[in-house]
Short mmCIF file of C-alpha atoms and ligand atoms in Angstrom, two decimals:
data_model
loop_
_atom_site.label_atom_id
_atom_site.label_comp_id
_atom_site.label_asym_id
_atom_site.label_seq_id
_atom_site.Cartn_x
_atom_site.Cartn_y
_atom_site.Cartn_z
CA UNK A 149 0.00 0.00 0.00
CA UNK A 150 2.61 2.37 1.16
CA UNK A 151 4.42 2.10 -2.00
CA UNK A 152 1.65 2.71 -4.14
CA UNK A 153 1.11 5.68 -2.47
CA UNK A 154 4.20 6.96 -2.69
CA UNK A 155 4.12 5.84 -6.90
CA UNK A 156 0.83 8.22 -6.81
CA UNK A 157 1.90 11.16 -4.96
CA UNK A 158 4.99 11.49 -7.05
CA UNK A 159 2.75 10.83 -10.45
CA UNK A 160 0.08 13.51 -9.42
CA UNK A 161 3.59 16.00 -8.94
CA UNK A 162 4.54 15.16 -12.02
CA UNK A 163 1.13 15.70 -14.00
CA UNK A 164 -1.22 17.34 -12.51
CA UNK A 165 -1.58 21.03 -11.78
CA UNK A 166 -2.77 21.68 -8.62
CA UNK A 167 -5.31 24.64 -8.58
CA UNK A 168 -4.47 28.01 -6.22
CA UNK A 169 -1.38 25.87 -4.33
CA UNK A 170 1.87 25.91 -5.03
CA UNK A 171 4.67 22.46 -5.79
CA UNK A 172 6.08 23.43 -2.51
CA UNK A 173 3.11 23.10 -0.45
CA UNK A 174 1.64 20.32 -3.11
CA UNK A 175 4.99 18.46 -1.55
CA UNK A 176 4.90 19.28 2.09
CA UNK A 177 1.07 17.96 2.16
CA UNK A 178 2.06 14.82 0.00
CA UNK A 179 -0.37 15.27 -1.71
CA UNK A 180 -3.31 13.34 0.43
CA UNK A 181 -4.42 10.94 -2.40
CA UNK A 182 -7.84 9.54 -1.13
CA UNK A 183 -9.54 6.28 -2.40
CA UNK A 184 -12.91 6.12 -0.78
CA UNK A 185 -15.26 8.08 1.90
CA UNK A 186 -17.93 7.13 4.10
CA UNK A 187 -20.36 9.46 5.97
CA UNK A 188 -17.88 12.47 7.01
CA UNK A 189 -14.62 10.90 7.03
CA UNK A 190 -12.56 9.86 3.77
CA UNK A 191 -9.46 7.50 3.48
CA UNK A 192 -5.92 8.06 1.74
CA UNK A 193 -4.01 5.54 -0.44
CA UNK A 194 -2.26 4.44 2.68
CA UNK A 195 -5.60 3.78 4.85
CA UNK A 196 -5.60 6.28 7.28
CA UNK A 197 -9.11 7.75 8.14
CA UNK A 198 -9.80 11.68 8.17
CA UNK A 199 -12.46 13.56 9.66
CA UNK A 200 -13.86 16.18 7.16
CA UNK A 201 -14.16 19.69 9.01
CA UNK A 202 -14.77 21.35 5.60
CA UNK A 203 -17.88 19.41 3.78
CA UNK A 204 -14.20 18.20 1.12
CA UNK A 205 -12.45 22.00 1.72
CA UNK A 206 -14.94 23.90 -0.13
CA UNK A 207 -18.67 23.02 1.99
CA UNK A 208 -20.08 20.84 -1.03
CA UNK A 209 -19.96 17.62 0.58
CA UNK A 210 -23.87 18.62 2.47
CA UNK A 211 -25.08 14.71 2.46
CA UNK A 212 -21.84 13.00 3.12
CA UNK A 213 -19.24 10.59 1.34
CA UNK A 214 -20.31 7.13 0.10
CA UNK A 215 -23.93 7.83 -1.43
CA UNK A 216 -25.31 4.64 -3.62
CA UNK A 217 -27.86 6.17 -4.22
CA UNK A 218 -26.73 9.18 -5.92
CA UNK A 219 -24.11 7.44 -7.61
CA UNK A 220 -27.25 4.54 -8.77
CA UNK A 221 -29.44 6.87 -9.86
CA UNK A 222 -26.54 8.89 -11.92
CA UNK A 223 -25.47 5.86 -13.28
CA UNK A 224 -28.81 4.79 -14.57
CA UNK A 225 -29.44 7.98 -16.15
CA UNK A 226 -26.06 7.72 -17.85
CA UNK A 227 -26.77 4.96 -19.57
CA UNK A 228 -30.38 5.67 -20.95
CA UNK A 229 -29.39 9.34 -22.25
CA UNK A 230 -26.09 11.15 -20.66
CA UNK A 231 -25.73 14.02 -22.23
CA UNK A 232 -27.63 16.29 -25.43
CA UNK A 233 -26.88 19.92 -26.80
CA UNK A 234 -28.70 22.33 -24.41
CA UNK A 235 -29.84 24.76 -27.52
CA UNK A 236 -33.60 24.57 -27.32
CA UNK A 237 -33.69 20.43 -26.77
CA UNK A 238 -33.82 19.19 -22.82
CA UNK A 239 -34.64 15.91 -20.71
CA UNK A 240 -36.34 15.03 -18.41
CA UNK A 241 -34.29 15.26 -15.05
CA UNK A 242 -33.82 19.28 -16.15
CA UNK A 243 -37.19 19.61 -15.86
CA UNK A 244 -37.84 17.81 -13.10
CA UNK A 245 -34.70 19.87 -11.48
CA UNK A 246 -35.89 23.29 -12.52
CA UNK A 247 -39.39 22.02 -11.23
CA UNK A 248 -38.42 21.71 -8.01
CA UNK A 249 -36.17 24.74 -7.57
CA UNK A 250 -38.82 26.51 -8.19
CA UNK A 251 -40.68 25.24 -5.54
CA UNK A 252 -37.81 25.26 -3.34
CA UNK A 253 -36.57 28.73 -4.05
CA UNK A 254 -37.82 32.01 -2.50
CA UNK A 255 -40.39 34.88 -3.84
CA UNK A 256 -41.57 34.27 -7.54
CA UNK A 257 -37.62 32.74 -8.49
CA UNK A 258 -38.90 30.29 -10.90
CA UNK A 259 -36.60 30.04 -14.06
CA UNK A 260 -33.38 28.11 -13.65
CA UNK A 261 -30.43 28.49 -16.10
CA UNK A 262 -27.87 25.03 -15.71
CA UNK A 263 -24.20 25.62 -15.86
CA UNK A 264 -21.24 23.47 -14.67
CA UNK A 265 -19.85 25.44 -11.37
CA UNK A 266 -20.71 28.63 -9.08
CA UNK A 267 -18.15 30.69 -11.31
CA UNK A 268 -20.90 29.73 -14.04
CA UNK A 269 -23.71 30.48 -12.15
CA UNK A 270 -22.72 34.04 -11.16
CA UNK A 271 -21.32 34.89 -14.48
CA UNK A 272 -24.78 33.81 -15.60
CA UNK A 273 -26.08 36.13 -12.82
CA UNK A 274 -23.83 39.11 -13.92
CA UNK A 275 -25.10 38.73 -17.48
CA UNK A 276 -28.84 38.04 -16.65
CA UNK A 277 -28.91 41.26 -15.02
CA UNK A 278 -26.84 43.56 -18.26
CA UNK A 279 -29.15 41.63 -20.39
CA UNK A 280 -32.47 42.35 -18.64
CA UNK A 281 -31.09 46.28 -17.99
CA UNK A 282 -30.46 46.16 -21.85
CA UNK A 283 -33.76 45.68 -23.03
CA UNK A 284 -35.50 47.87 -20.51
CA UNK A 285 -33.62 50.72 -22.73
CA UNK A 286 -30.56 51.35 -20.27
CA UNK A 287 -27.13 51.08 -22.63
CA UNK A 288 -24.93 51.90 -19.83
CA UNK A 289 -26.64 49.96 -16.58
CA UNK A 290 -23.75 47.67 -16.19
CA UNK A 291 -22.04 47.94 -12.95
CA UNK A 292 -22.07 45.57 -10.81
CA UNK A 293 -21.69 46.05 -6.89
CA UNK A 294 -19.73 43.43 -4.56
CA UNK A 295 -18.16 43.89 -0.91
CA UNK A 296 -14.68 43.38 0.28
CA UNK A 297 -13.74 40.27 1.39
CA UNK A 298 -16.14 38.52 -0.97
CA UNK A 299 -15.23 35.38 -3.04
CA UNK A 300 -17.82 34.63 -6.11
CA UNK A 301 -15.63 32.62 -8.32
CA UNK A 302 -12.60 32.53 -10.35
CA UNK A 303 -14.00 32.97 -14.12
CA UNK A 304 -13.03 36.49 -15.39
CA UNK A 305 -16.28 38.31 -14.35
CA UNK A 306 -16.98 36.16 -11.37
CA UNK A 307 -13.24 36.97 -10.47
CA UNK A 308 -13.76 41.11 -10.85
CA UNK A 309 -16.54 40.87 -8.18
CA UNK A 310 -14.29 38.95 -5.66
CA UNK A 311 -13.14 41.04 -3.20
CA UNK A 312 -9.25 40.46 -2.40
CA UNK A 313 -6.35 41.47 -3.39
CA UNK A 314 -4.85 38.16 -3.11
CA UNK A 315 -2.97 36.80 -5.77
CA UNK A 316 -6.09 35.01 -7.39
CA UNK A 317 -7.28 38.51 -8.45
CA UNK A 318 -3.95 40.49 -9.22
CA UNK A 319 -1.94 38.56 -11.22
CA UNK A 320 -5.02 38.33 -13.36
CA UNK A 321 -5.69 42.27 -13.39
CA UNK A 322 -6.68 43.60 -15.55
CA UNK A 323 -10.41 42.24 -14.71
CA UNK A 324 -13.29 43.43 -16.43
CA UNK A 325 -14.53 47.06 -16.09
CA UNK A 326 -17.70 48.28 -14.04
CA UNK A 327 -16.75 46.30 -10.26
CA UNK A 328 -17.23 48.62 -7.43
CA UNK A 329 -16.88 47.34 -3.64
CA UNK A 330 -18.46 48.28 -0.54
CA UNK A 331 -17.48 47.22 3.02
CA UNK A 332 -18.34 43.90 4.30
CA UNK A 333 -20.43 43.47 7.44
CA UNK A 334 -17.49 42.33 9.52
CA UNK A 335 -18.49 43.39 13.12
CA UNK A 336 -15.19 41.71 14.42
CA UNK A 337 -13.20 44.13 12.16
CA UNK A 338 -15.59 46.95 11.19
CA UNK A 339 -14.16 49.08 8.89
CA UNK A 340 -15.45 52.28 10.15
CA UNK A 341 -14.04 51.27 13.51
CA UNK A 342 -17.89 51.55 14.90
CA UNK A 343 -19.60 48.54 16.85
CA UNK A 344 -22.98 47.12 16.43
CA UNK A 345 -25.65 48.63 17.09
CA UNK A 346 -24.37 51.78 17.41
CA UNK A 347 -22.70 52.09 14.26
CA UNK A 348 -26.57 51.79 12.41
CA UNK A 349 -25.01 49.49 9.66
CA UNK A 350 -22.80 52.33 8.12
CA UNK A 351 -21.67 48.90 5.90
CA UNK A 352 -24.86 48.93 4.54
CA UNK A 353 -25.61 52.77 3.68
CA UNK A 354 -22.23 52.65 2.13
CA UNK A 355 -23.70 50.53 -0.69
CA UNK A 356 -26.21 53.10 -1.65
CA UNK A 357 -23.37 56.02 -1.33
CA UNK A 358 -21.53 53.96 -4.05
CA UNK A 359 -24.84 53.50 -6.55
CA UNK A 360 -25.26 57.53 -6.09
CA UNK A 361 -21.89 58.16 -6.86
CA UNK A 362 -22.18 55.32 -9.95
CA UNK A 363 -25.43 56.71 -10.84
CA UNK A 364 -28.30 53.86 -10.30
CA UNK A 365 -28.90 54.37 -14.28
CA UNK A 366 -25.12 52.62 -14.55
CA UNK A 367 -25.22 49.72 -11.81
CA UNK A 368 -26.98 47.00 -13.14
CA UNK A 369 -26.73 44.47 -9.35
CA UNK A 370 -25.97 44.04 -6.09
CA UNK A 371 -23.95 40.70 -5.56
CA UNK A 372 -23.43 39.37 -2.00
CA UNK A 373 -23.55 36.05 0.50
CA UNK A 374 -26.03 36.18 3.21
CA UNK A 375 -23.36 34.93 5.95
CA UNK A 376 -19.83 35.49 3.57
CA UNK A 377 -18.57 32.31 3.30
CA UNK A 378 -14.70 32.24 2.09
CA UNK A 379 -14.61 35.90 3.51
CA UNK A 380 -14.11 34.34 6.70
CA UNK A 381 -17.35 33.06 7.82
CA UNK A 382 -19.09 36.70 8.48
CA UNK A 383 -22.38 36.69 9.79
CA UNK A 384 -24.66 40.10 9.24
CA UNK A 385 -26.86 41.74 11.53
CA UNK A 386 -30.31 40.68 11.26
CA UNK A 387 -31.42 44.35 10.03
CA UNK A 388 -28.59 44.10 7.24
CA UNK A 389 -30.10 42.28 4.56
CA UNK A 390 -33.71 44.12 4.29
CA UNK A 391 -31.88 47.24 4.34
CA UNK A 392 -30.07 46.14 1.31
CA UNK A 393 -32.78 44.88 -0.51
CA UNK A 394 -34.27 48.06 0.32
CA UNK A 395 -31.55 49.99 -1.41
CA UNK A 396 -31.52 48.00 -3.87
CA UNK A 397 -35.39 48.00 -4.72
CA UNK A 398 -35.05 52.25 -4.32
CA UNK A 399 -32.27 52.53 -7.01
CA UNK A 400 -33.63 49.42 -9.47
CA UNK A 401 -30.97 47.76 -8.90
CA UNK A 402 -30.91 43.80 -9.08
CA UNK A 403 -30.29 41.98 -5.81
CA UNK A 404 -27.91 39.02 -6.52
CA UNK A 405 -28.10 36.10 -3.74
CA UNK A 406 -25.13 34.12 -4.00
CA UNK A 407 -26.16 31.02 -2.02
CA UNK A 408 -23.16 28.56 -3.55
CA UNK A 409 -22.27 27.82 0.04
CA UNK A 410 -25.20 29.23 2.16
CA UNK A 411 -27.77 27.03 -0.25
CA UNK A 412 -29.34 23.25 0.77
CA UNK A 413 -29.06 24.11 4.34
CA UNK A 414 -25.57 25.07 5.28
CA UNK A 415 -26.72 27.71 7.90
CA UNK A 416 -29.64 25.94 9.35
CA UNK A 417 -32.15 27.19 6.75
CA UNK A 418 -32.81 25.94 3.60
CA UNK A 419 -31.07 29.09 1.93
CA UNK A 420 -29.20 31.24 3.73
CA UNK A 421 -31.84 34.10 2.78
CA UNK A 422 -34.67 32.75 4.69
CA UNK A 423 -32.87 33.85 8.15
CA UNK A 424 -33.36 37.52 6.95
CA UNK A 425 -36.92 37.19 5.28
CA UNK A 426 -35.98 39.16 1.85
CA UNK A 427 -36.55 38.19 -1.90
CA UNK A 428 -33.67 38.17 -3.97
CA UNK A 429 -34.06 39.07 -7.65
CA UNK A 430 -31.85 36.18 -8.88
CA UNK A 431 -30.25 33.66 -6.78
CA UNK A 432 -27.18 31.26 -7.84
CA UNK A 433 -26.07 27.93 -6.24
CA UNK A 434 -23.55 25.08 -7.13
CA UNK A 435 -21.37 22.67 -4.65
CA UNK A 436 -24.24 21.57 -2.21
CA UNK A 437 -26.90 21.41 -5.06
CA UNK A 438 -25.03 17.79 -6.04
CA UNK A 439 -22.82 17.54 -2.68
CA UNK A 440 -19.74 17.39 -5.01
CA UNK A 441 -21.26 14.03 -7.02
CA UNK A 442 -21.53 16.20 -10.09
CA UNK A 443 -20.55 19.34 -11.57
CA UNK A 444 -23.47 21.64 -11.55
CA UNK A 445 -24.52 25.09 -10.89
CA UNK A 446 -28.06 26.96 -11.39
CA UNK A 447 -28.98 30.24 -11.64
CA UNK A 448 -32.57 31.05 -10.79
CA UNK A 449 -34.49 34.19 -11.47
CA UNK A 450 -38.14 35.67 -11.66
CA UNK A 451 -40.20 35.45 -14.96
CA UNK A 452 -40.51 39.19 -15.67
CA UNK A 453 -36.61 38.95 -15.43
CA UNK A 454 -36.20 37.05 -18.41
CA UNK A 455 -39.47 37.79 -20.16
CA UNK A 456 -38.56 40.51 -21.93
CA UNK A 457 -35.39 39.24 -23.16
CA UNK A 458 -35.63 38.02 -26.74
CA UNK A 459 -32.97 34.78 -25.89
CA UNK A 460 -30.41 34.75 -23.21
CA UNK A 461 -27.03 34.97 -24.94
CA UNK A 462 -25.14 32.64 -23.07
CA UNK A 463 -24.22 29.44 -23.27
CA UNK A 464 -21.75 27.00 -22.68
CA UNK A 465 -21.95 22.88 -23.87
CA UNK A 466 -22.83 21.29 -20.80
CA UNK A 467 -25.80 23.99 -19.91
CA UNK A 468 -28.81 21.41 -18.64
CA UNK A 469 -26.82 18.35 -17.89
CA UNK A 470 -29.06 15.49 -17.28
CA UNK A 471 -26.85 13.01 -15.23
CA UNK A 472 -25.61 16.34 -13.07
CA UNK A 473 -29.36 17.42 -12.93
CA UNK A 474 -30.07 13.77 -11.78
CA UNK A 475 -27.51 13.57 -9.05
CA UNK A 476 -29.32 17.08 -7.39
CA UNK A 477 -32.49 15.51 -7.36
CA UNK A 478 -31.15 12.70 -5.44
CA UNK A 479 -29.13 14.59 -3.34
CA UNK A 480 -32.61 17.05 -2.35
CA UNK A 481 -34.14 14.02 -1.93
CA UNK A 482 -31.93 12.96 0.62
CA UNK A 483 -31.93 16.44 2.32
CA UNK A 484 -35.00 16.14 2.91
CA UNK A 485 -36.01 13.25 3.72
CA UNK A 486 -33.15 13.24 6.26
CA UNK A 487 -34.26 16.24 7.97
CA UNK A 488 -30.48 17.62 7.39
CA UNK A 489 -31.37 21.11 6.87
CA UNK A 490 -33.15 20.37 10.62
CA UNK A 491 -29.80 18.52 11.50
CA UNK A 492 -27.79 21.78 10.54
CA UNK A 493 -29.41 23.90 13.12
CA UNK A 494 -29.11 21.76 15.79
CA UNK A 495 -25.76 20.34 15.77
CA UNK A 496 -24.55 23.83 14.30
CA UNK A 497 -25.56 25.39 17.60
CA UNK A 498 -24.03 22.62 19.83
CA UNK A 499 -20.96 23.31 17.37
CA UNK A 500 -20.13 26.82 18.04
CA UNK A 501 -21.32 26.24 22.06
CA UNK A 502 -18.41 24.17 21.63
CA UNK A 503 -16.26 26.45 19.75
CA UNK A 504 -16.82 29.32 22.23
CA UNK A 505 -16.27 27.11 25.25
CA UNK A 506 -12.36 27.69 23.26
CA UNK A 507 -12.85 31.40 24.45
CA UNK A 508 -10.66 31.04 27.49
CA UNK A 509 -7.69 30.50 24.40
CA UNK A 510 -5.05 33.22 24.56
CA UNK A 511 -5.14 33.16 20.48
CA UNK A 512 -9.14 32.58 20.22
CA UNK A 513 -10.50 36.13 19.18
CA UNK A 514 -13.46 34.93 17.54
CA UNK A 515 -16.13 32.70 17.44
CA UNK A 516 -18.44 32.86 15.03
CA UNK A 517 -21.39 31.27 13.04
CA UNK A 518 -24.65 30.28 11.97
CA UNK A 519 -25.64 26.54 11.72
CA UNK A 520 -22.85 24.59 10.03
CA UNK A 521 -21.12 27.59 8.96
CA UNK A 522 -18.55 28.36 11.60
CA UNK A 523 -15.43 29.75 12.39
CA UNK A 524 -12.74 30.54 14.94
CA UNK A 525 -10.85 34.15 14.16
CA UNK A 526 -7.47 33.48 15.71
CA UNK A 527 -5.35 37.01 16.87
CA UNK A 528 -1.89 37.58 18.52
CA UNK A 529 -3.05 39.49 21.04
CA UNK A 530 -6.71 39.72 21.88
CA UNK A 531 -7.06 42.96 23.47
CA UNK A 532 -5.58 44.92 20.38
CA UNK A 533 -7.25 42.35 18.00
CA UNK A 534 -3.70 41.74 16.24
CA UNK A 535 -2.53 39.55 13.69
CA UNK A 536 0.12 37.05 13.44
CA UNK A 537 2.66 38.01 11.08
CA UNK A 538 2.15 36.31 7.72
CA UNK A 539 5.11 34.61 7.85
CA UNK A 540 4.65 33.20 12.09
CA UNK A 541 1.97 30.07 10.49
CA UNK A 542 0.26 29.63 13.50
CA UNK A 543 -2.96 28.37 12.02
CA UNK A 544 -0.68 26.31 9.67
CA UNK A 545 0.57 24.68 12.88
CA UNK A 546 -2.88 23.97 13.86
CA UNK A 547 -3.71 22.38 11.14
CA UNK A 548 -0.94 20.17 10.74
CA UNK A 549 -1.20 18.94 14.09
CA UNK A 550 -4.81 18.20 13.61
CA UNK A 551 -3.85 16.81 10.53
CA UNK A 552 -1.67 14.20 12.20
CA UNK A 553 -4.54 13.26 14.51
CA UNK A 554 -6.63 12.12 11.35
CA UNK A 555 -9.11 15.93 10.84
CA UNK A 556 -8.58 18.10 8.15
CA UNK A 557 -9.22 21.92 8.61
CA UNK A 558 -9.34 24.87 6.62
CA UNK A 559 -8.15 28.29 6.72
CA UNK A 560 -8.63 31.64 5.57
CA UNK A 561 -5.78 34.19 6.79
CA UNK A 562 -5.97 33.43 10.61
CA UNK A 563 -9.56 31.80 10.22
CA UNK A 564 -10.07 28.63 10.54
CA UNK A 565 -13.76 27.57 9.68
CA UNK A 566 -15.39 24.66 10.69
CA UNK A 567 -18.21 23.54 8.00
CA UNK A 568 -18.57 19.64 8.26
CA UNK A 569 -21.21 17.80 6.05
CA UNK A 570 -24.63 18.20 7.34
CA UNK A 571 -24.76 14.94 8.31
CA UNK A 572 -22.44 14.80 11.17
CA UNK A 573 -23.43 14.06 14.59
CA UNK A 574 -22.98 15.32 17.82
CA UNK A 575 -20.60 12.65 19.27
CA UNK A 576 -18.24 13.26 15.91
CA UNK A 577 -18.83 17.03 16.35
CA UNK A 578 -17.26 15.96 20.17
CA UNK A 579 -14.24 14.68 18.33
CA UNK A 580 -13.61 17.32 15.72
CA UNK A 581 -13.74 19.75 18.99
CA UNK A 582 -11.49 17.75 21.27
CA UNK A 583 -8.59 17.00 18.68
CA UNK A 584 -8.89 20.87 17.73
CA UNK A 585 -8.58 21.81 20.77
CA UNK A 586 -5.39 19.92 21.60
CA UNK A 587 -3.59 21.38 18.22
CA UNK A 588 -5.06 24.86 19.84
CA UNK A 589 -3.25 24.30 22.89
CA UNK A 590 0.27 22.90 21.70
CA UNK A 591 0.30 25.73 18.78
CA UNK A 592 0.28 28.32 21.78
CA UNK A 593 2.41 26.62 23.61
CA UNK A 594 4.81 26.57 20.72
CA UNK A 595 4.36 30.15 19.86
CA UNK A 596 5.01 30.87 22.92
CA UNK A 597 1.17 32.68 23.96
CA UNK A 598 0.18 32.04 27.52
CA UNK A 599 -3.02 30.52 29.35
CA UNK A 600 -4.15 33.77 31.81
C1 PLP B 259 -19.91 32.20 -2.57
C2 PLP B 259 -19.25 31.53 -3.74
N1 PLP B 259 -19.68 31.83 -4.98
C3 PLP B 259 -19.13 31.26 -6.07
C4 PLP B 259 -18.10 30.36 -5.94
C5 PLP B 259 -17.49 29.74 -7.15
O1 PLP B 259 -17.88 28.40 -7.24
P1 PLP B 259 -17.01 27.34 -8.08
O2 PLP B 259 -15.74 27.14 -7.31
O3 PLP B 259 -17.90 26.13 -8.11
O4 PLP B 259 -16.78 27.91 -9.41
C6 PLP B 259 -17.63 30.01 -4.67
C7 PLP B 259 -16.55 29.03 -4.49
O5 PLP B 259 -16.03 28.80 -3.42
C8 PLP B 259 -18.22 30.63 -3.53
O6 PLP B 259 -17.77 30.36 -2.29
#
């Protein structure tokens, strides 16, 4: 076994680029090759188990590793018809797929446009919204607002409205024109240096200084997360969202919900939107829609959106694929009928109880969350809120030495988020927290911060 493992790790170095990390790291984490999963943990080449913090890094994995059924049902519709040009013919599990997003989806969102990822989806977003400015007569209703912090893809366009300078974004510069960004709702860190309540969401009224400034005749939408996912886990006050929407509804300016991660339950709802009781003018989803069994990613949006729009000029090959469509009905299925959004809510609260009982930590700063979307902001020094140094990898310490006792984590700057599938149960959530906890301790101890 071992020396298979070794044969793949240096073959996958050899031939495959890995995305956004680099040879060096590629070599210091092996790479993990995995062969199978089950429930939340998976299993590398050399059969050691690992406890999935992250729903497989990226929260996609919502119903857990090891589905027959999905991969049945997939399988079946593979071989009656797998695949057929998306331009004006369709099958069946598209329909049946669109069908139930509608009924699934908030407001009047009713019309579903199938791509392959979230990139796709909120490109699709981007140009739903120039299109549908177009033809009500505007030539110039283009821009699109986003926030700091925010991540919405990697595609050219879904890459202008991401906001961080990191080098994702700048090496690709220059990105298209017309991206503006306002400040994210990040309490923790606010940029105005106010606190809640008393700041009265300054973050928010600084979205409708920017359309002013823009001109709302020139800014086509309004993209944003309801709880910013990749940003670091950022939960808004509850009186942040309907001001938005009200801004946005003033100026006639298109709401964007980007629920690729906050979609299918993540944060205890079925979309992240129904904690804040707003309608969203188009809404876009991927990872969770299929749990990662196939690529897909949907755009949905109201009739009167798209009614006036003579065809939507987009397209890409695998628009409307039916064995993808198929393996997010199964996968809704099993959402449902395993009560998982339910599941989130519950063991998302014991989860950050258990992440804040951390709070005595010299380096804890943070805790964070709503249902299975949570997080731990770790600081230097917690009265002045500081940062380690980039190059002092304290979280990088963490993880390895969770690593070594079998859980993977993720991290974003000093953030480490904990987003498991929505599956897992209390008694694993009791393990995640316990092994965590230990790395917590002997990073300190190693950096040299001290217990009060
Ligand atoms: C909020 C959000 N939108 C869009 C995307 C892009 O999705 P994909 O990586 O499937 O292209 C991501 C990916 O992490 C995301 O977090």
């Amino acid at each position: 076994m071992a020396k298979d493992g070794q044969e793949l790790r240096s073959k996958a170095k050899d031939h495959v680029v890995f995305p956004v990390v680099s040879p060096q790291e590629v070599s210091k984490m092996g790479p993990l090759v995995f062969t199978r999963g089950e429930g939340i943990y998976v299993w590398d080449v050399d059969g050691k188990r690992y406890m999935d913090s992250m729903a497989s890094g990226v929260y996609a994995v919502h119903v857990g590793y090891g589905r027959k059924e999905i991969a049945k049902a997939m399988g079946e519709q593979a071989s009656r018809l797998h695949y057929f040009c998306p331009y004006g013919y369709i099958s069946e599990p598209v329909i049946k797929l669109g069908e139930k997003l509608a009924e699934l989806a908030p407001g009047d969102l009713s019309m579903t446009f199938f791509t392959c990822d979230g990139s796709e989806a909120v490109e699709s977003a981007f140009k739903i919204a120039k299109q549908w400015a177009y033809h009500q007569g505007y030539r110039r209703k283009y821009k699109i607002i986003s926030r700091r912090r925010a991540y919405h893809g990697s595609t050219m366009g879904a890459l202008a409205a991401t906001g961080t300078m990191s080098p994702l974004r700048k090496i690709m510069e220059p990105l298209p024109p017309g991206y503006r960004f306002a400040s994210a709702p990040y309490c923790y860190r606010c940029d105005f240096g106010l606190s809640y309540p008393d700041c009265a969401l300054q973050c928010a009224d600084s979205v409708e200084q920017i359309i002013l400034h823009q001109g709302p005749d020139n800014v086509a939408a309004f993209i944003g997360e309801m709880v910013m996912a990749a940003g670091g886990c950022i939960v808004p006050p509850p009186e942040y969202w309907p001001r938005i929407r009200e801004i946005c509804s003033k100026h006639g300016v298109l709401l964007i919900d980007d629920e690729v991660v906050c979609g299918f339950g993540r944060t205890g709802k079925f979309f992240g939107v129904e904690h804040y009781g707003i309608k969203p003018d188009i809404m876009t989803m991927a990872k969770c829609l299929t749990s990662g069994y196939s690529p897909l990613g949907a755009t949905i949006t109201k009739p009167e959106i798209i009614r006036d729009m003579p065809a939507f000029w987009h397209v890409h090959t695998y628009n409307n694929h039916p064995v993808s469509c198929t393996a997010a009905i199964e996968n809704i299925r099993i959402i449902e009928e395993e009560n998982l959004v339910q599941n989130s809510a519950e063991v998302g609260k014991y989860l950050l109880e258990g992440l804040r009982s951390f709070s005595n930590h010299p380096s804890v700063g943070d805790v964070r969350g709503l249902g299975l979307l949570t997080a731990i902001e770790f600081v230097k020094d917690k009265s002045t809120k500081e940062r380690f140094p980039e190059d002092q990898a304290f979280c990088g310490r963490i993880m390895d030495l969770a690593l070594d006792e079998g859980v993977i984590l993720r991290r974003v700057e000093d953030i480490i988020e904990f987003c498991p599938p929505l599956i897992i149960t209390k008694s694993e959530v009791d393990e995640m927290i316990e092994i965590t906890d230990r790395a917590i301790t002997q990073a300190e101890k190693e950096f040299g911060l001290q217990h009060n």
